[in-house]
Amino acid sequence: MNAVEIKDLYKSYEDGKIKALNGINLTIAEGEFVSIIGPSGSGKSTLLNMLGALDVADSGSITVAGQDLNSGKKLNEFRAQKIGFIFQLHNLIPNVSVRENIEIPMYTQGLSSKDMKNRALKLLDDVGLKDKADMLPNKLSGGERQRVAIARALANEPSIILADEPTGSLDSKTSTKILRQLIDLHKDKNVTLIIVTHDMDVARLADRVIEVLDGEIISADEESLIHSKIDV
Ligand SMILES: Nc1ncnc2c1ncn2[C@@H]1O[C@H](COP(=O)(O)OP(=O)(O)OP(=O)(O)O)[C@@H](O)[C@H]1O
Ligand SMILES: [Mg+2]
């Protein structure tokens, strides 16, 4: 099964004045690691929002993890169980602790509170923030909040991770660590990893680089990048 199948997808804003997606056709295999590059305003985040069923297209078809996103069915459940989001704005809930932020997605899973707590602490340990578990998010640095968002995205062991500039605000050492964690998940658990990035060193780590310009995919070039692939 493919993780993603998109056919002729169009999305506009402001009554059609802004054409964010202009006929996207894209297939991503299950377990593939794909990076999406392109200039600011080219439609990368819009595409990611569509993949996560956070917004609805004007026309075209989109199937993610076997679910037709135009069917309007059970999209909340689909999102919580299949998708891990790591977005540009991390959207942590300000008035609950870091640990509870990570537990929130787990509520759809029917776990005991002890299991949720242990899983959250393990995830925080993985991103190097176990000692911050009881703090409120606004006491953390931007990079630390991003790491919490990453831990939260992994809470339900999603089959697809959508990441919008996941390491944009991190120093290079932390960024490498986070990327390695995401890539390990992709390799060990066959998680499909879709990362939007401005950083070519990050983009090149993927199995495939997709370039978006003016709402269209202009290249999905494997050959030219394969030679410059670096190891994390
Ligand atoms: N909610 C919205 N309402 C109106 N216009 C929007 C909205 N979201 C995005 N756009 C517009 O759609 C186009 C694509 O935006 P998008 O956020 O997908 O770009 P991007 O490639 O992610 O850019 P960046 O690299 O700066 O994050 C832009 O022209 C943007 O201004
Ligand atoms: Mg964006």
PDB file of C-alpha atoms and ligand atoms in Angstrom:
ATOM      1  CA  MET A   1       0.000   0.000   0.000  1.00  0.00           C
ATOM      2  CA  ASN A   2       1.136   3.546  -0.611  1.00  0.00           C
ATOM      3  CA  ALA A   3       1.279   5.950   2.298  1.00  0.00           C
ATOM      4  CA  VAL A   4       0.170   8.856   0.126  1.00  0.00           C
ATOM      5  CA  GLU A   5      -1.694   9.102  -3.180  1.00  0.00           C
ATOM      6  CA  ILE A   6      -2.520  12.573  -4.455  1.00  0.00           C
ATOM      7  CA  LYS A   7      -4.127  13.298  -7.813  1.00  0.00           C
ATOM      8  CA  ASP A   8      -4.697  16.754  -9.335  1.00  0.00           C
ATOM      9  CA  LEU A   9      -4.938  18.501  -6.004  1.00  0.00           C
ATOM     10  CA  TYR A  10      -5.848  22.197  -6.033  1.00  0.00           C
ATOM     11  CA  LYS A  11      -6.123  24.570  -3.090  1.00  0.00           C
ATOM     12  CA  SER A  12      -6.714  28.293  -3.151  1.00  0.00           C
ATOM     13  CA  TYR A  13      -7.263  30.942  -0.503  1.00  0.00           C
ATOM     14  CA  GLU A  14      -9.044  34.303  -0.504  1.00  0.00           C
ATOM     15  CA  ASP A  15     -11.820  33.291  -2.914  1.00  0.00           C
ATOM     16  CA  GLY A  16      -9.380  31.842  -5.415  1.00  0.00           C
ATOM     17  CA  LYS A  17      -7.074  34.863  -5.534  1.00  0.00           C
ATOM     18  CA  ILE A  18      -4.201  32.964  -3.924  1.00  0.00           C
ATOM     19  CA  LYS A  19      -3.486  29.676  -5.622  1.00  0.00           C
ATOM     20  CA  ALA A  20      -1.508  27.742  -3.036  1.00  0.00           C
ATOM     21  CA  LEU A  21      -1.611  24.313  -4.719  1.00  0.00           C
ATOM     22  CA  ASN A  22      -1.902  24.086  -8.499  1.00  0.00           C
ATOM     23  CA  GLY A  23      -2.459  20.483  -9.502  1.00  0.00           C
ATOM     24  CA  ILE A  24      -0.284  18.330  -7.273  1.00  0.00           C
ATOM     25  CA  ASN A  25       0.261  14.691  -8.258  1.00  0.00           C
ATOM     26  CA  LEU A  26       2.293  12.699  -5.773  1.00  0.00           C
ATOM     27  CA  THR A  27       2.714   9.122  -4.613  1.00  0.00           C
ATOM     28  CA  ILE A  28       4.760   8.236  -1.540  1.00  0.00           C
ATOM     29  CA  ALA A  29       5.409   4.600  -0.659  1.00  0.00           C
ATOM     30  CA  GLU A  30       4.871   3.235   2.809  1.00  0.00           C
ATOM     31  CA  GLY A  31       8.081   3.569   4.786  1.00  0.00           C
ATOM     32  CA  GLU A  32       9.604   6.109   2.423  1.00  0.00           C
ATOM     33  CA  PHE A  33      11.527   9.160   3.660  1.00  0.00           C
ATOM     34  CA  VAL A  34      10.773  12.186   1.510  1.00  0.00           C
ATOM     35  CA  SER A  35      11.886  15.762   1.887  1.00  0.00           C
ATOM     36  CA  ILE A  36      10.017  18.711   0.420  1.00  0.00           C
ATOM     37  CA  ILE A  37      11.926  21.834  -0.566  1.00  0.00           C
ATOM     38  CA  GLY A  38      10.976  25.088  -2.293  1.00  0.00           C
ATOM     39  CA  PRO A  39      10.947  28.841  -1.715  1.00  0.00           C
ATOM     40  CA  SER A  40       8.877  30.609   0.917  1.00  0.00           C
ATOM     41  CA  GLY A  41       5.232  30.793  -0.132  1.00  0.00           C
ATOM     42  CA  SER A  42       5.523  27.965  -2.666  1.00  0.00           C
ATOM     43  CA  GLY A  43       2.885  25.791  -0.968  1.00  0.00           C
ATOM     44  CA  LYS A  44       4.912  23.379   1.172  1.00  0.00           C
ATOM     45  CA  SER A  45       3.000  23.909   4.417  1.00  0.00           C
ATOM     46  CA  THR A  46      -0.302  23.914   2.537  1.00  0.00           C
ATOM     47  CA  LEU A  47       0.602  20.514   1.106  1.00  0.00           C
ATOM     48  CA  LEU A  48       1.548  19.218   4.544  1.00  0.00           C
ATOM     49  CA  ASN A  49      -1.728  20.509   6.007  1.00  0.00           C
ATOM     50  CA  MET A  50      -3.613  18.594   3.326  1.00  0.00           C
ATOM     51  CA  LEU A  51      -1.670  15.416   4.125  1.00  0.00           C
ATOM     52  CA  GLY A  52      -2.584  15.769   7.792  1.00  0.00           C
ATOM     53  CA  ALA A  53      -6.265  16.403   7.040  1.00  0.00           C
ATOM     54  CA  LEU A  54      -5.992  19.817   8.674  1.00  0.00           C
ATOM     55  CA  ASP A  55      -7.479  21.579   5.682  1.00  0.00           C
ATOM     56  CA  VAL A  56      -9.702  20.629   2.751  1.00  0.00           C
ATOM     57  CA  ALA A  57      -8.732  20.906  -0.920  1.00  0.00           C
ATOM     58  CA  ASP A  58     -10.810  22.675  -3.578  1.00  0.00           C
ATOM     59  CA  SER A  59     -10.566  19.685  -5.910  1.00  0.00           C
ATOM     60  CA  GLY A  60      -8.599  16.530  -6.566  1.00  0.00           C
ATOM     61  CA  SER A  61      -8.173  13.362  -4.574  1.00  0.00           C
ATOM     62  CA  ILE A  62      -5.988  12.609  -1.586  1.00  0.00           C
ATOM     63  CA  THR A  63      -5.562   9.288   0.188  1.00  0.00           C
ATOM     64  CA  VAL A  64      -3.287   9.004   3.225  1.00  0.00           C
ATOM     65  CA  ALA A  65      -2.598   5.733   5.072  1.00  0.00           C
ATOM     66  CA  GLY A  66      -5.494   4.167   3.173  1.00  0.00           C
ATOM     67  CA  GLN A  67      -7.969   6.863   4.187  1.00  0.00           C
ATOM     68  CA  ASP A  68      -9.724   8.974   1.550  1.00  0.00           C
ATOM     69  CA  LEU A  69      -9.496  12.439   3.104  1.00  0.00           C
ATOM     70  CA  ASN A  70     -12.372  13.770   1.017  1.00  0.00           C
ATOM     71  CA  SER A  71     -14.758  11.214   2.434  1.00  0.00           C
ATOM     72  CA  GLY A  72     -15.216  13.368   5.545  1.00  0.00           C
ATOM     73  CA  LYS A  73     -15.202  10.271   7.737  1.00  0.00           C
ATOM     74  CA  LYS A  74     -13.614  10.022  11.169  1.00  0.00           C
ATOM     75  CA  LEU A  75     -10.789  12.406  10.424  1.00  0.00           C
ATOM     76  CA  ASN A  76     -10.139  13.143  14.102  1.00  0.00           C
ATOM     77  CA  GLU A  77      -9.467   9.515  14.822  1.00  0.00           C
ATOM     78  CA  PHE A  78      -7.378   9.168  11.682  1.00  0.00           C
ATOM     79  CA  ARG A  79      -5.237  12.146  12.709  1.00  0.00           C
ATOM     80  CA  ALA A  80      -4.722  10.986  16.280  1.00  0.00           C
ATOM     81  CA  GLN A  81      -3.840   7.410  15.415  1.00  0.00           C
ATOM     82  CA  LYS A  82      -1.953   7.603  12.136  1.00  0.00           C
ATOM     83  CA  ILE A  83      -0.263  10.983  11.952  1.00  0.00           C
ATOM     84  CA  GLY A  84       2.495  12.578  14.006  1.00  0.00           C
ATOM     85  CA  PHE A  85       2.693  16.319  13.424  1.00  0.00           C
ATOM     86  CA  ILE A  86       5.741  18.467  14.008  1.00  0.00           C
ATOM     87  CA  PHE A  87       4.918  21.966  12.848  1.00  0.00           C
ATOM     88  CA  GLN A  88       6.573  25.357  12.473  1.00  0.00           C
ATOM     89  CA  LEU A  89       4.467  26.683  15.339  1.00  0.00           C
ATOM     90  CA  HIS A  90       4.619  23.984  17.943  1.00  0.00           C
ATOM     91  CA  ASN A  91       1.205  24.713  19.494  1.00  0.00           C
ATOM     92  CA  LEU A  92       1.946  23.360  22.938  1.00  0.00           C
ATOM     93  CA  ILE A  93      -0.819  23.879  25.449  1.00  0.00           C
ATOM     94  CA  PRO A  94       0.504  26.609  27.765  1.00  0.00           C
ATOM     95  CA  ASN A  95      -1.280  25.815  31.021  1.00  0.00           C
ATOM     96  CA  VAL A  96      -0.394  22.132  31.392  1.00  0.00           C
ATOM     97  CA  SER A  97       3.026  20.603  32.016  1.00  0.00           C
ATOM     98  CA  VAL A  98       5.403  19.380  29.357  1.00  0.00           C
ATOM     99  CA  ARG A  99       4.613  15.772  30.304  1.00  0.00           C
ATOM    100  CA  GLU A 100       0.854  16.326  30.063  1.00  0.00           C
ATOM    101  CA  ASN A 101       1.265  17.949  26.650  1.00  0.00           C
ATOM    102  CA  ILE A 102       2.761  14.673  25.457  1.00  0.00           C
ATOM    103  CA  GLU A 103       0.025  12.612  27.094  1.00  0.00           C
ATOM    104  CA  ILE A 104      -2.835  14.469  25.390  1.00  0.00           C
ATOM    105  CA  PRO A 105      -2.735  12.525  22.100  1.00  0.00           C
ATOM    106  CA  MET A 106      -2.638   9.264  24.090  1.00  0.00           C
ATOM    107  CA  TYR A 107      -6.162   9.786  25.402  1.00  0.00           C
ATOM    108  CA  THR A 108      -7.555   8.199  22.251  1.00  0.00           C
ATOM    109  CA  GLN A 109      -5.634   4.989  23.022  1.00  0.00           C
ATOM    110  CA  GLY A 110      -7.282   3.832  26.229  1.00  0.00           C
ATOM    111  CA  LEU A 111      -4.038   3.645  28.249  1.00  0.00           C
ATOM    112  CA  SER A 112      -3.909   3.812  32.053  1.00  0.00           C
ATOM    113  CA  SER A 113      -2.607   7.083  33.495  1.00  0.00           C
ATOM    114  CA  LYS A 114       0.486   5.264  34.747  1.00  0.00           C
ATOM    115  CA  ASP A 115       1.232   3.889  31.275  1.00  0.00           C
ATOM    116  CA  MET A 116       0.693   7.317  29.733  1.00  0.00           C
ATOM    117  CA  LYS A 117       3.059   8.876  32.250  1.00  0.00           C
ATOM    118  CA  ASN A 118       5.766   6.268  31.671  1.00  0.00           C
ATOM    119  CA  ARG A 119       5.480   6.533  27.920  1.00  0.00           C
ATOM    120  CA  ALA A 120       5.652  10.343  28.086  1.00  0.00           C
ATOM    121  CA  LEU A 121       8.749  10.220  30.316  1.00  0.00           C
ATOM    122  CA  LYS A 122      10.443   7.771  27.961  1.00  0.00           C
ATOM    123  CA  LEU A 123       9.705  10.050  24.986  1.00  0.00           C
ATOM    124  CA  LEU A 124      11.027  13.057  26.923  1.00  0.00           C
ATOM    125  CA  ASP A 125      14.147  11.120  27.830  1.00  0.00           C
ATOM    126  CA  ASP A 126      14.680  10.361  24.136  1.00  0.00           C
ATOM    127  CA  VAL A 127      14.737  14.080  23.309  1.00  0.00           C
ATOM    128  CA  GLY A 128      16.898  14.882  26.346  1.00  0.00           C
ATOM    129  CA  LEU A 129      14.233  16.674  28.366  1.00  0.00           C
ATOM    130  CA  LYS A 130      13.232  14.273  31.130  1.00  0.00           C
ATOM    131  CA  ASP A 131      14.215  16.823  33.782  1.00  0.00           C
ATOM    132  CA  LYS A 132      11.732  19.354  32.330  1.00  0.00           C
ATOM    133  CA  ALA A 133       8.697  17.033  32.535  1.00  0.00           C
ATOM    134  CA  ASP A 134       6.889  19.015  35.216  1.00  0.00           C
ATOM    135  CA  MET A 135       7.545  22.472  33.807  1.00  0.00           C
ATOM    136  CA  LEU A 136       5.134  24.608  31.841  1.00  0.00           C
ATOM    137  CA  PRO A 137       6.060  25.003  28.135  1.00  0.00           C
ATOM    138  CA  ASN A 138       6.590  28.780  28.352  1.00  0.00           C
ATOM    139  CA  LYS A 139       9.526  28.229  30.740  1.00  0.00           C
ATOM    140  CA  LEU A 140      11.384  26.392  27.977  1.00  0.00           C
ATOM    141  CA  SER A 141      13.544  27.751  25.170  1.00  0.00           C
ATOM    142  CA  GLY A 142      12.249  27.662  21.582  1.00  0.00           C
ATOM    143  CA  GLY A 143      14.421  24.667  20.749  1.00  0.00           C
ATOM    144  CA  GLU A 144      13.310  22.806  23.867  1.00  0.00           C
ATOM    145  CA  ARG A 145       9.668  23.431  22.965  1.00  0.00           C
ATOM    146  CA  GLN A 146      10.344  22.049  19.521  1.00  0.00           C
ATOM    147  CA  ARG A 147      11.764  18.904  21.117  1.00  0.00           C
ATOM    148  CA  VAL A 148       8.639  18.575  23.261  1.00  0.00           C
ATOM    149  CA  ALA A 149       6.556  18.892  20.085  1.00  0.00           C
ATOM    150  CA  ILE A 150       8.601  16.092  18.559  1.00  0.00           C
ATOM    151  CA  ALA A 151       8.055  13.865  21.596  1.00  0.00           C
ATOM    152  CA  ARG A 152       4.327  14.626  21.389  1.00  0.00           C
ATOM    153  CA  ALA A 153       4.242  13.745  17.683  1.00  0.00           C
ATOM    154  CA  LEU A 154       5.611  10.302  18.539  1.00  0.00           C
ATOM    155  CA  ALA A 155       3.170   9.651  21.392  1.00  0.00           C
ATOM    156  CA  ASN A 156       0.943   7.230  19.473  1.00  0.00           C
ATOM    157  CA  GLU A 157       3.636   5.613  17.330  1.00  0.00           C
ATOM    158  CA  PRO A 158       2.219   7.128  14.128  1.00  0.00           C
ATOM    159  CA  SER A 159       2.650   5.428  10.752  1.00  0.00           C
ATOM    160  CA  ILE A 160       3.329   8.774   9.088  1.00  0.00           C
ATOM    161  CA  ILE A 161       5.283  11.715  10.478  1.00  0.00           C
ATOM    162  CA  LEU A 162       4.721  15.128   8.908  1.00  0.00           C
ATOM    163  CA  ALA A 163       7.384  17.620   9.894  1.00  0.00           C
ATOM    164  CA  ASP A 164       7.457  21.285   8.852  1.00  0.00           C
ATOM    165  CA  GLU A 165      10.978  22.659   9.449  1.00  0.00           C
ATOM    166  CA  PRO A 166      11.409  20.376  12.475  1.00  0.00           C
ATOM    167  CA  THR A 167      14.940  21.519  13.187  1.00  0.00           C
ATOM    168  CA  GLY A 168      14.673  25.127  12.010  1.00  0.00           C
ATOM    169  CA  SER A 169      15.080  26.631  15.467  1.00  0.00           C
ATOM    170  CA  LEU A 170      17.635  24.184  16.851  1.00  0.00           C
ATOM    171  CA  ASP A 171      21.405  24.352  17.146  1.00  0.00           C
ATOM    172  CA  SER A 172      23.237  21.944  14.889  1.00  0.00           C
ATOM    173  CA  LYS A 173      24.048  19.372  17.583  1.00  0.00           C
ATOM    174  CA  THR A 174      20.441  19.117  18.776  1.00  0.00           C
ATOM    175  CA  SER A 175      19.219  19.221  15.213  1.00  0.00           C
ATOM    176  CA  THR A 176      21.385  16.223  14.267  1.00  0.00           C
ATOM    177  CA  LYS A 177      20.171  14.310  17.309  1.00  0.00           C
ATOM    178  CA  ILE A 178      16.514  14.971  16.526  1.00  0.00           C
ATOM    179  CA  LEU A 179      16.967  14.062  12.882  1.00  0.00           C
ATOM    180  CA  ARG A 180      18.722  10.865  13.819  1.00  0.00           C
ATOM    181  CA  GLN A 181      15.806   9.972  16.066  1.00  0.00           C
ATOM    182  CA  LEU A 182      13.295  10.580  13.276  1.00  0.00           C
ATOM    183  CA  ILE A 183      15.391   8.639  10.775  1.00  0.00           C
ATOM    184  CA  ASP A 184      15.802   5.730  13.231  1.00  0.00           C
ATOM    185  CA  LEU A 185      12.016   5.554  13.584  1.00  0.00           C
ATOM    186  CA  HIS A 186      11.686   5.556   9.831  1.00  0.00           C
ATOM    187  CA  LYS A 187      14.237   2.745   9.520  1.00  0.00           C
ATOM    188  CA  ASP A 188      13.332   0.590  12.530  1.00  0.00           C
ATOM    189  CA  LYS A 189       9.539   0.887  12.403  1.00  0.00           C
ATOM    190  CA  ASN A 190       9.010   1.580   8.723  1.00  0.00           C
ATOM    191  CA  VAL A 191       7.497   4.971   9.562  1.00  0.00           C
ATOM    192  CA  THR A 192       6.852   7.156   6.524  1.00  0.00           C
ATOM    193  CA  LEU A 193       8.735  10.395   7.075  1.00  0.00           C
ATOM    194  CA  ILE A 194       7.813  13.581   5.211  1.00  0.00           C
ATOM    195  CA  ILE A 195       9.946  16.591   6.093  1.00  0.00           C
ATOM    196  CA  VAL A 196       9.653  20.146   4.774  1.00  0.00           C
ATOM    197  CA  THR A 197      12.981  21.906   5.058  1.00  0.00           C
ATOM    198  CA  HIS A 198      15.015  24.848   3.781  1.00  0.00           C
ATOM    199  CA  ASP A 199      18.203  23.057   4.756  1.00  0.00           C
ATOM    200  CA  MET A 200      19.696  21.118   1.836  1.00  0.00           C
ATOM    201  CA  ASP A 201      21.879  19.068   4.196  1.00  0.00           C
ATOM    202  CA  VAL A 202      18.668  17.814   5.819  1.00  0.00           C
ATOM    203  CA  ALA A 203      16.855  17.400   2.483  1.00  0.00           C
ATOM    204  CA  ARG A 204      19.625  15.232   1.082  1.00  0.00           C
ATOM    205  CA  LEU A 205      19.249  12.675   3.858  1.00  0.00           C
ATOM    206  CA  ALA A 206      15.912  11.606   2.393  1.00  0.00           C
ATOM    207  CA  ASP A 207      15.281   8.766  -0.074  1.00  0.00           C
ATOM    208  CA  ARG A 208      13.734  11.358  -2.386  1.00  0.00           C
ATOM    209  CA  VAL A 209      13.682  15.147  -2.612  1.00  0.00           C
ATOM    210  CA  ILE A 210      10.549  16.824  -3.937  1.00  0.00           C
ATOM    211  CA  GLU A 211      10.747  20.427  -5.083  1.00  0.00           C
ATOM    212  CA  VAL A 212       7.679  22.658  -4.977  1.00  0.00           C
ATOM    213  CA  LEU A 213       7.372  25.942  -6.881  1.00  0.00           C
ATOM    214  CA  ASP A 214       4.219  28.056  -7.197  1.00  0.00           C
ATOM    215  CA  GLY A 215       2.045  25.233  -5.925  1.00  0.00           C
ATOM    216  CA  GLU A 216       3.416  22.653  -8.346  1.00  0.00           C
ATOM    217  CA  ILE A 217       5.928  19.862  -8.029  1.00  0.00           C
ATOM    218  CA  ILE A 218       8.707  20.790 -10.428  1.00  0.00           C
ATOM    219  CA  SER A 219      11.095  17.953  -9.675  1.00  0.00           C
ATOM    220  CA  ALA A 220      11.373  14.798  -7.692  1.00  0.00           C
ATOM    221  CA  ASP A 221      14.963  14.224  -8.498  1.00  0.00           C
ATOM    222  CA  GLU A 222      16.812  11.296  -6.993  1.00  0.00           C
ATOM    223  CA  GLU A 223      19.881  11.077  -9.215  1.00  0.00           C
ATOM    224  CA  SER A 224      21.319  14.555  -8.756  1.00  0.00           C
ATOM    225  CA  LEU A 225      21.194  14.273  -4.982  1.00  0.00           C
ATOM    226  CA  ILE A 226      22.273  10.724  -4.411  1.00  0.00           C
ATOM    227  CA  HIS A 227      25.940  11.610  -4.867  1.00  0.00           C
ATOM    228  CA  SER A 228      25.942  14.271  -2.200  1.00  0.00           C
ATOM    229  CA  LYS A 229      24.150  12.164   0.370  1.00  0.00           C
ATOM    230  CA  ILE A 230      25.708  12.503   3.826  1.00  0.00           C
ATOM    231  CA  ASP A 231      25.489  10.272   6.842  1.00  0.00           C
ATOM    232  CA  VAL A 232      23.850  11.324  10.098  1.00  0.00           C
TER     233      VAL A 232
HETATM  234  N1  LIG B   1      -4.733  30.534   5.622  1.00  0.00           N
HETATM  235  C1  LIG B   1      -4.294  31.187   4.545  1.00  0.00           C
HETATM  236  N2  LIG B   1      -5.004  32.212   4.034  1.00  0.00           N
HETATM  237  C2  LIG B   1      -4.574  32.879   2.938  1.00  0.00           C
HETATM  238  N3  LIG B   1      -3.448  32.593   2.278  1.00  0.00           N
HETATM  239  C3  LIG B   1      -2.697  31.577   2.745  1.00  0.00           C
HETATM  240  C4  LIG B   1      -3.067  30.833   3.900  1.00  0.00           C
HETATM  241  N4  LIG B   1      -2.129  29.882   4.123  1.00  0.00           N
HETATM  242  C5  LIG B   1      -1.207  30.041   3.157  1.00  0.00           C
HETATM  243  N5  LIG B   1      -1.542  31.053   2.322  1.00  0.00           N
HETATM  244  C6  LIG B   1      -0.801  31.495   1.112  1.00  0.00           C
HETATM  245  O1  LIG B   1      -0.619  30.345   0.285  1.00  0.00           O
HETATM  246  C7  LIG B   1       0.685  30.353  -0.288  1.00  0.00           C
HETATM  247  C8  LIG B   1       1.432  29.088   0.136  1.00  0.00           C
HETATM  248  O2  LIG B   1       1.706  29.177   1.524  1.00  0.00           O
HETATM  249  P1  LIG B   1       2.474  28.066   2.338  1.00  0.00           P
HETATM  250  O3  LIG B   1       2.328  28.384   3.777  1.00  0.00           O
HETATM  251  O4  LIG B   1       2.029  26.734   1.886  1.00  0.00           O
HETATM  252  O5  LIG B   1       3.993  28.319   1.858  1.00  0.00           O
HETATM  253  P2  LIG B   1       5.342  27.590   2.307  1.00  0.00           P
HETATM  254  O6  LIG B   1       5.940  26.995   1.082  1.00  0.00           O
HETATM  255  O7  LIG B   1       5.094  26.690   3.451  1.00  0.00           O
HETATM  256  O8  LIG B   1       6.245  28.828   2.769  1.00  0.00           O
HETATM  257  P3  LIG B   1       7.335  28.948   3.981  1.00  0.00           P
HETATM  258  O9  LIG B   1       8.600  28.324   3.458  1.00  0.00           O
HETATM  259  O10 LIG B   1       7.488  30.442   4.134  1.00  0.00           O
HETATM  260  O11 LIG B   1       6.801  28.302   5.192  1.00  0.00           O
HETATM  261  C9  LIG B   1       1.338  31.649   0.146  1.00  0.00           C
HETATM  262  O12 LIG B   1       1.118  32.600  -0.855  1.00  0.00           O
HETATM  263  C10 LIG B   1       0.589  32.020   1.408  1.00  0.00           C
HETATM  264  O13 LIG B   1       0.597  33.397   1.621  1.00  0.00           O
HETATM  265 MG    MG B   2       5.658  26.784   5.497  1.00  0.00          MG
END
